[in-house]
Short mmCIF file of C-alpha atoms in Angstrom, two decimals:
data_model
loop_
_atom_site.label_atom_id
_atom_site.label_comp_id
_atom_site.label_asym_id
_atom_site.label_seq_id
_atom_site.Cartn_x
_atom_site.Cartn_y
_atom_site.Cartn_z
CA MET M 1 -24.56 3.39 2.60
CA LEU M 2 -24.82 2.39 6.34
CA ILE M 3 -23.26 -0.86 7.21
CA PRO M 4 -25.74 -3.28 8.96
CA LEU M 5 -25.02 -3.86 12.63
CA PRO M 6 -25.91 -6.73 14.93
CA ALA M 7 -28.29 -5.97 17.84
CA SER M 8 -25.47 -6.70 20.22
CA ALA M 9 -23.26 -3.89 18.78
CA VAL M 10 -21.66 -1.47 21.39
CA THR M 11 -22.38 2.10 20.30
CA VAL M 12 -19.94 4.87 20.87
CA ARG M 13 -20.87 8.56 20.34
CA PRO M 14 -18.80 11.70 19.81
CA GLY M 15 -17.33 12.75 23.16
CA GLN M 16 -17.03 9.12 24.30
CA SER M 17 -13.72 7.08 24.09
CA ILE M 18 -13.50 4.50 21.29
CA GLN M 19 -10.46 2.99 22.97
CA SER M 20 -12.40 2.44 26.24
CA ALA M 21 -14.96 0.53 24.25
CA ILE M 22 -12.26 -1.62 22.65
CA ASP M 23 -10.60 -2.37 26.00
CA ASN M 24 -13.83 -3.45 27.49
CA ALA M 25 -15.01 -5.47 24.52
CA ALA M 26 -15.30 -9.23 24.45
CA PRO M 27 -13.73 -11.20 21.51
CA GLY M 28 -16.11 -11.17 18.50
CA SER M 29 -17.66 -7.83 19.53
CA THR M 30 -18.84 -5.09 17.17
CA ILE M 31 -18.19 -1.53 18.02
CA ALA M 32 -20.32 0.91 16.10
CA LEU M 33 -19.47 4.58 15.94
CA ARG M 34 -21.98 7.22 15.55
CA ALA M 35 -21.16 9.86 12.91
CA GLY M 36 -18.90 12.70 14.19
CA VAL M 37 -15.29 13.46 14.99
CA TYR M 38 -13.24 11.40 17.48
CA ARG M 39 -9.72 12.77 18.36
CA GLU M 40 -7.80 9.77 19.60
CA GLN M 41 -5.39 6.97 18.69
CA LEU M 42 -6.64 3.40 18.75
CA VAL M 43 -4.81 0.10 19.63
CA ILE M 44 -6.60 -3.20 18.86
CA LYS M 45 -4.98 -6.37 20.43
CA MET M 46 -8.00 -8.63 20.36
CA SER M 47 -9.15 -11.17 17.82
CA GLY M 48 -12.53 -10.95 16.25
CA LEU M 49 -13.14 -7.23 16.88
CA ARG M 50 -15.22 -5.39 14.34
CA LEU M 51 -15.00 -1.58 14.23
CA VAL M 52 -17.67 0.07 12.08
CA GLY M 53 -17.41 3.75 11.36
CA ASN M 54 -20.60 4.56 9.46
CA GLY M 55 -19.48 8.09 8.76
CA ALA M 56 -17.26 8.74 11.76
CA THR M 57 -13.94 10.47 11.46
CA LEU M 58 -10.86 9.77 13.45
CA GLU M 59 -8.44 12.64 13.76
CA ALA M 60 -5.09 13.02 15.47
CA PRO M 61 -5.35 14.40 19.02
CA THR M 62 -3.34 17.46 20.01
CA THR M 63 -0.99 15.27 22.02
CA LEU M 64 0.03 11.86 20.75
CA THR M 65 0.69 9.03 23.17
CA PRO M 66 3.37 6.40 22.33
CA ASN M 67 2.12 2.95 21.78
CA ALA M 68 3.12 -0.28 19.90
CA CYS M 69 3.10 1.31 16.55
CA THR M 70 4.96 4.45 17.32
CA ASP M 71 8.11 4.88 15.16
CA VAL M 72 7.16 1.93 12.96
CA THR M 73 7.13 4.46 10.04
CA ARG M 74 8.92 7.78 9.69
CA VAL M 75 8.75 11.03 7.69
CA GLY M 76 11.91 12.32 6.08
CA PRO M 77 15.13 10.86 4.60
CA PRO M 78 15.74 7.16 4.66
CA ASP M 79 18.75 7.41 6.90
CA GLY M 80 16.88 9.20 9.76
CA GLY M 81 13.51 11.00 9.64
CA VAL M 82 10.96 11.87 12.24
CA SER M 83 8.99 9.24 14.18
CA THR M 84 5.36 8.85 13.35
CA ASP M 85 2.17 7.53 15.04
CA ALA M 86 -0.65 5.47 13.52
CA GLY M 87 -4.32 6.31 13.70
CA ILE M 88 -5.11 2.67 14.37
CA CYS M 89 -2.64 0.10 15.52
CA VAL M 90 -3.80 -3.61 14.97
CA VAL M 91 -1.04 -5.61 16.72
CA GLY M 92 -0.34 -9.14 17.92
CA ASP M 93 2.67 -10.51 19.74
CA VAL M 94 5.45 -8.97 17.71
CA THR M 95 8.76 -7.12 18.12
CA PHE M 96 9.62 -4.35 15.71
CA GLY M 97 13.24 -4.37 14.50
CA ASP M 98 15.46 -1.52 13.56
CA PHE M 99 14.20 0.93 10.96
CA ASP M 100 14.97 -0.43 7.53
CA PRO M 101 15.75 2.37 5.09
CA VAL M 102 14.98 0.05 2.09
CA LEU M 103 11.57 -1.05 3.40
CA THR M 104 11.12 2.52 4.93
CA HIS M 105 9.60 1.05 8.08
CA ARG M 106 10.52 -1.24 11.02
CA PRO M 107 9.98 -4.90 10.17
CA ALA M 108 7.83 -6.98 12.62
CA THR M 109 8.94 -10.35 13.96
CA LEU M 110 6.25 -12.62 15.48
CA ASN M 111 7.05 -13.76 19.00
CA GLY M 112 3.91 -15.76 19.80
CA THR M 113 0.25 -15.62 18.83
CA ARG M 114 -1.28 -13.64 16.06
CA ILE M 115 -4.55 -11.97 16.53
CA SER M 116 -7.10 -12.70 13.74
CA HIS M 117 -10.29 -11.64 12.09
CA VAL M 118 -10.16 -7.97 12.96
CA SER M 119 -12.35 -5.85 10.76
CA ILE M 120 -12.27 -2.08 10.22
CA SER M 121 -14.90 -0.40 7.96
CA GLY M 122 -16.71 2.81 7.10
CA LEU M 123 -14.23 5.15 8.87
CA THR M 124 -12.50 8.23 7.77
CA ILE M 125 -8.94 8.67 9.28
CA SER M 126 -7.05 12.02 8.83
CA GLY M 127 -3.87 13.59 10.02
CA PHE M 128 -1.73 10.78 11.37
CA GLY M 129 1.79 9.80 10.25
CA THR M 130 0.22 6.52 9.16
CA GLY M 131 -3.48 5.77 8.83
CA ILE M 132 -3.45 2.09 9.90
CA ILE M 133 -0.68 -0.35 10.81
CA ILE M 134 -1.36 -4.07 11.01
CA ALA M 135 1.35 -6.38 12.47
CA GLY M 136 1.35 -9.84 13.86
CA ALA M 137 -2.21 -10.37 12.76
CA GLU M 138 -3.97 -12.56 10.23
CA LYS M 139 -7.21 -12.46 8.19
CA THR M 140 -7.57 -8.65 8.85
CA THR M 141 -10.04 -6.77 6.67
CA ILE M 142 -9.84 -2.96 6.01
CA GLU M 143 -12.88 -2.04 3.97
CA GLY M 144 -14.47 1.23 3.00
CA VAL M 145 -11.92 3.40 4.89
CA ALA M 146 -10.88 6.81 3.70
CA ILE M 147 -7.42 8.02 4.70
CA SER M 148 -6.05 11.46 4.06
CA LYS M 149 -3.09 13.64 5.17
CA ALA M 150 -1.11 10.56 6.10
CA GLU M 151 2.53 11.83 6.01
CA SER M 152 4.27 8.47 5.76
CA TYR M 153 1.98 5.50 4.85
CA GLY M 154 -1.76 5.19 4.29
CA ILE M 155 -1.97 1.53 5.35
CA LEU M 156 0.83 -0.82 6.17
CA ALA M 157 0.52 -4.63 6.80
CA ALA M 158 3.75 -6.08 8.19
CA ASN M 159 3.95 -9.83 8.96
CA ALA M 160 0.23 -10.16 8.63
CA PRO M 161 -0.94 -12.94 6.34
CA LYS M 162 -4.19 -12.85 4.50
CA THR M 163 -4.83 -9.12 4.91
CA SER M 164 -7.51 -7.67 2.75
CA TYR M 165 -7.75 -4.09 1.56
CA VAL M 166 -11.12 -3.59 -0.08
CA ARG M 167 -12.82 -0.39 -1.46
CA ASN M 168 -10.61 2.07 0.44
CA LYS M 169 -9.52 5.53 -0.62
CA VAL M 170 -6.02 6.60 0.35
CA MET M 171 -5.33 10.00 -0.98
CA ASN M 172 -2.95 12.94 -0.23
CA GLY M 173 -3.14 16.46 -1.39
CA PRO M 174 -0.76 18.05 -3.89
CA ASN M 175 1.60 19.60 -1.28
CA THR M 176 2.31 16.43 0.76
CA ILE M 177 5.37 14.32 -0.03
CA ALA M 178 4.46 11.04 1.57
CA ALA M 179 6.01 7.55 1.15
CA ILE M 180 3.51 4.84 0.39
CA GLY M 181 -0.26 4.66 0.01
CA MET M 182 -0.73 0.93 0.71
CA CYS M 183 1.88 -1.67 1.52
CA ILE M 184 1.76 -5.36 2.02
CA GLU M 185 5.04 -6.62 3.52
CA GLY M 186 5.82 -10.24 4.57
CA SER M 187 2.03 -11.00 4.36
CA PRO M 188 1.36 -13.86 1.88
CA GLY M 189 -2.17 -14.66 0.89
CA SER M 190 -3.15 -10.88 0.99
CA ASP M 191 -5.33 -9.18 -1.55
CA LEU M 192 -6.01 -5.58 -2.60
CA ARG M 193 -9.22 -5.00 -4.45
CA LEU M 194 -11.21 -1.93 -5.68
CA ASN M 195 -9.05 0.60 -3.82
CA GLU M 196 -8.08 4.10 -4.95
CA VAL M 197 -4.63 5.48 -4.18
CA SER M 198 -3.14 8.82 -5.16
CA GLY M 199 -0.66 11.35 -3.91
CA TYR M 200 2.28 9.23 -2.77
CA ILE M 201 5.84 8.41 -3.94
CA VAL M 202 4.67 4.84 -4.31
CA GLY M 203 1.00 4.01 -4.63
CA LEU M 204 0.92 0.31 -3.92
CA CYS M 205 4.00 -1.43 -2.45
CA ILE M 206 4.17 -5.27 -2.76
CA SER M 207 6.81 -6.67 -0.52
CA SER M 208 5.41 -10.20 -0.12
CA SER M 209 4.90 -13.36 -2.22
CA LYS M 210 1.50 -14.65 -3.05
CA VAL M 211 -0.42 -11.37 -3.30
CA LYS M 212 -3.23 -10.50 -5.59
CA VAL M 213 -3.95 -6.90 -6.78
CA THR M 214 -7.22 -6.53 -8.57
CA ALA M 215 -9.37 -3.66 -10.04
CA ASN M 216 -7.59 -0.88 -8.14
CA HIS M 217 -7.17 2.67 -9.48
CA VAL M 218 -3.60 3.92 -8.75
CA HIS M 219 -3.08 7.37 -10.11
CA ASP M 220 -1.12 10.63 -9.67
CA ASN M 221 1.71 9.17 -7.68
CA HIS M 222 5.43 9.15 -8.54
CA MET M 223 5.23 5.43 -9.13
CA GLY M 224 1.94 3.45 -9.32
CA ILE M 225 2.83 -0.16 -8.15
CA TYR M 226 6.24 -1.18 -6.91
CA ILE M 227 7.09 -4.89 -6.52
CA ASP M 228 10.16 -5.33 -4.25
CA PRO M 229 12.97 -7.76 -4.94
CA GLY M 230 12.93 -11.50 -4.10
CA PHE M 231 9.19 -12.01 -4.08
CA SER M 232 7.08 -14.23 -6.38
CA ASP M 233 3.57 -15.37 -7.33
CA ILE M 234 2.07 -11.90 -7.63
CA GLY M 235 -0.96 -11.10 -9.75
CA LEU M 236 -1.85 -7.65 -11.14
CA ILE M 237 -5.31 -8.00 -12.66
CA GLU M 238 -7.53 -5.42 -14.27
CA ASN M 239 -6.20 -2.39 -12.49
CA LYS M 240 -6.16 1.20 -13.76
CA ILE M 241 -2.62 2.66 -13.39
CA THR M 242 -2.70 6.04 -14.77
CA ARG M 243 -0.99 9.44 -14.76
CA ASN M 244 1.69 8.50 -12.26
CA THR M 245 3.86 11.60 -13.07
CA ARG M 246 3.43 13.48 -9.76
CA GLN M 247 6.17 16.16 -9.34
CA ASP M 248 7.34 17.59 -5.98
CA PRO M 249 10.15 19.96 -5.15
CA ALA M 250 12.28 17.02 -4.14
CA PRO M 251 14.08 15.25 -7.12
CA LEU M 252 12.14 12.06 -6.89
CA PRO M 253 11.80 9.51 -9.78
CA THR M 254 8.43 9.87 -11.41
CA GLY M 255 6.56 8.61 -14.54
CA ILE M 256 6.41 4.90 -13.73
CA GLY M 257 3.21 2.81 -13.89
CA VAL M 258 4.47 -0.56 -12.64
CA ALA M 259 8.06 -1.22 -11.38
CA ILE M 260 9.26 -4.79 -11.06
CA ASP M 261 12.50 -4.79 -9.11
CA GLY M 262 14.03 -8.28 -9.07
CA ALA M 263 10.67 -10.22 -8.61
CA SER M 264 9.63 -13.43 -10.31
CA ASP M 265 6.31 -15.10 -11.41
CA VAL M 266 4.45 -11.76 -11.86
CA ARG M 267 1.27 -11.74 -13.99
CA LEU M 268 -0.11 -8.53 -15.43
CA ILE M 269 -3.46 -9.34 -17.06
CA GLY M 270 -6.06 -6.98 -18.38
CA ASN M 271 -4.67 -3.73 -16.80
CA THR M 272 -5.01 -0.17 -18.23
CA ILE M 273 -1.55 1.35 -18.01
CA SER M 274 -1.56 4.92 -19.40
CA GLY M 275 -0.08 8.39 -19.02
CA ASN M 276 2.93 7.32 -17.11
CA ILE M 277 5.54 9.58 -18.66
CA ALA M 278 8.91 10.45 -17.31
CA ASP M 279 10.25 13.97 -17.02
CA ASN M 280 13.85 15.08 -16.75
CA ARG M 281 14.00 14.01 -13.15
CA ALA M 282 12.80 10.51 -13.75
CA ASP M 283 16.07 8.79 -13.80
CA PHE M 284 15.63 5.63 -11.70
CA GLY M 285 19.09 4.27 -11.08
CA GLY M 286 20.02 4.92 -14.69
CA LEU M 287 16.97 3.21 -16.00
CA GLY M 288 14.13 4.54 -18.09
CA ALA M 289 10.58 4.97 -17.05
CA GLY M 290 7.13 4.52 -18.47
CA GLY M 291 4.19 2.10 -18.28
CA LEU M 292 5.91 -1.16 -17.20
CA VAL M 293 9.61 -1.08 -16.15
CA ILE M 294 11.33 -4.45 -15.34
CA PHE M 295 14.84 -4.58 -13.92
CA ASP M 296 17.18 -6.58 -11.74
CA HIS M 297 17.94 -5.65 -8.13
CA GLU M 298 21.62 -5.01 -7.72
CA ALA M 299 22.07 -2.98 -4.60
CA PRO M 300 22.01 -3.18 -1.67
CA PRO M 301 22.75 -6.95 -1.80
CA PRO M 302 21.61 -9.62 -2.23
CA ARG M 303 21.19 -9.61 -6.02
CA PHE M 304 17.83 -10.60 -7.55
CA MET M 305 16.95 -11.09 -11.20
CA SER M 306 13.47 -10.54 -12.42
CA SER M 307 12.07 -13.57 -14.28
CA ASN M 308 8.85 -15.16 -15.55
CA VAL M 309 6.90 -11.95 -16.04
CA VAL M 310 3.82 -12.30 -18.24
CA ALA M 311 2.07 -9.24 -19.57
CA LYS M 312 -1.10 -10.21 -21.44
CA GLY M 313 -4.12 -8.33 -22.54
CA ASN M 314 -3.09 -5.03 -20.94
CA ARG M 315 -4.14 -1.69 -22.56
CA PHE M 316 -1.20 0.72 -22.85
CA ALA M 317 -1.46 4.34 -23.90
CA ASN M 318 0.77 7.49 -23.84
CA ASN M 319 3.60 6.14 -21.75
CA GLY M 320 6.46 7.70 -23.66
CA ASP M 321 8.33 7.63 -26.92
CA GLY M 322 10.85 4.86 -26.36
CA GLN M 323 13.50 7.35 -25.38
CA ALA M 324 13.29 8.51 -21.68
CA SER M 325 10.19 6.40 -21.21
CA ALA M 326 8.18 3.71 -23.02
CA ASP M 327 5.13 1.53 -22.73
CA VAL M 328 7.47 -1.32 -21.77
CA TRP M 329 11.07 -0.82 -20.54
CA LEU M 330 12.90 -4.12 -20.08
CA ALA M 331 16.28 -3.82 -18.27
CA SER M 332 16.50 -7.33 -16.79
CA GLN M 333 18.74 -10.21 -17.80
CA GLY M 334 16.23 -12.66 -16.39
CA THR M 335 14.41 -15.28 -18.49
CA GLY M 336 10.81 -16.22 -19.07
CA MET M 337 9.51 -12.82 -20.15
CA LEU M 338 6.24 -12.90 -22.18
CA PHE M 339 4.58 -9.82 -23.68
CA THR M 340 1.49 -10.73 -25.75
CA ARG M 341 -1.81 -9.18 -27.13
CA ASN M 342 -1.26 -5.74 -25.26
CA PRO M 343 -3.39 -3.34 -27.40
CA GLY M 344 -1.96 0.13 -27.55
CA CYS M 345 1.59 -0.92 -26.74
CA LEU M 346 3.54 1.17 -29.34
CA THR M 347 6.97 1.84 -27.69
CA SER M 348 9.44 -0.46 -25.90
CA SER M 349 13.07 -0.60 -24.96
CA PRO M 350 14.58 -2.74 -26.42
CA ALA M 351 12.27 -2.35 -29.52
CA GLY M 352 10.05 -5.14 -30.52
CA LEU M 353 8.47 -6.03 -27.20
CA CYS M 354 5.03 -4.66 -28.15
#
């Protein structure tokens, strides 16, 4: 379905430069791309810009040019890796810090003004280290975008409050070992709705408080949804989290639907969590695996305990036998855990949580 455009939209055709149109645009402009292939990187530093793909494809050029988003993410081991570039860099006045091996990207510190209300829709992005990076922005919307062959991240929002990911597809092939499909880091008020994510080590990464994750399909990753330590007020509502048992040559943990690592005030309501079964390489710091895994974050410091996790009305199926994996695996010493009315929940560690 074509996205409606205002009469004032600036049209860009294959063979023309999208970046030139962005650089010459006024705040509040719409840039409409005609269908076809565009081989370039894009940087957006202006508020109110709307980029509409309507069937256009953005591919990596033969020679990549360093910009503000170069080396924010990397491919390879956490203690090193190879620098990557993003297909689209949406960036305000930020400074990126040193590469953080826990976050697996460079965190963004806001220096001055955020850009706001940037919208990217209807575009296919292929072959970049990261599809889209958003940093030092607010109220950004990424909608109806398809991202493939992203070696590090599909989409990353860092220090970008109220970011919305809506109806996007972020999918990698079976031979690509890539880090994270979609990540929200330090971006409260963000929401992820109706997205499909597969082919990553982590499908959805939540590294921020006050995030809502609704009606997404997260499948065929090593881990479906990972909630990082120290964050709170997170809702997982009516998602399908299935078959996260991806296996690669590397000995990576697999068979985990939702992992809560030292987070608090997490609500899991009405999700379908099925087919997340550990194999013999699924050891996750000595823990089990399965549909929902809750544990305390011990290292690296500081220590965070998971607490106040409510799992209500979720449909569990085929997440293990209570040995290596289970429907619910609780390895936290935190308080306030509530598991109620979860049909299909048959196995848990410790027993009796279903």
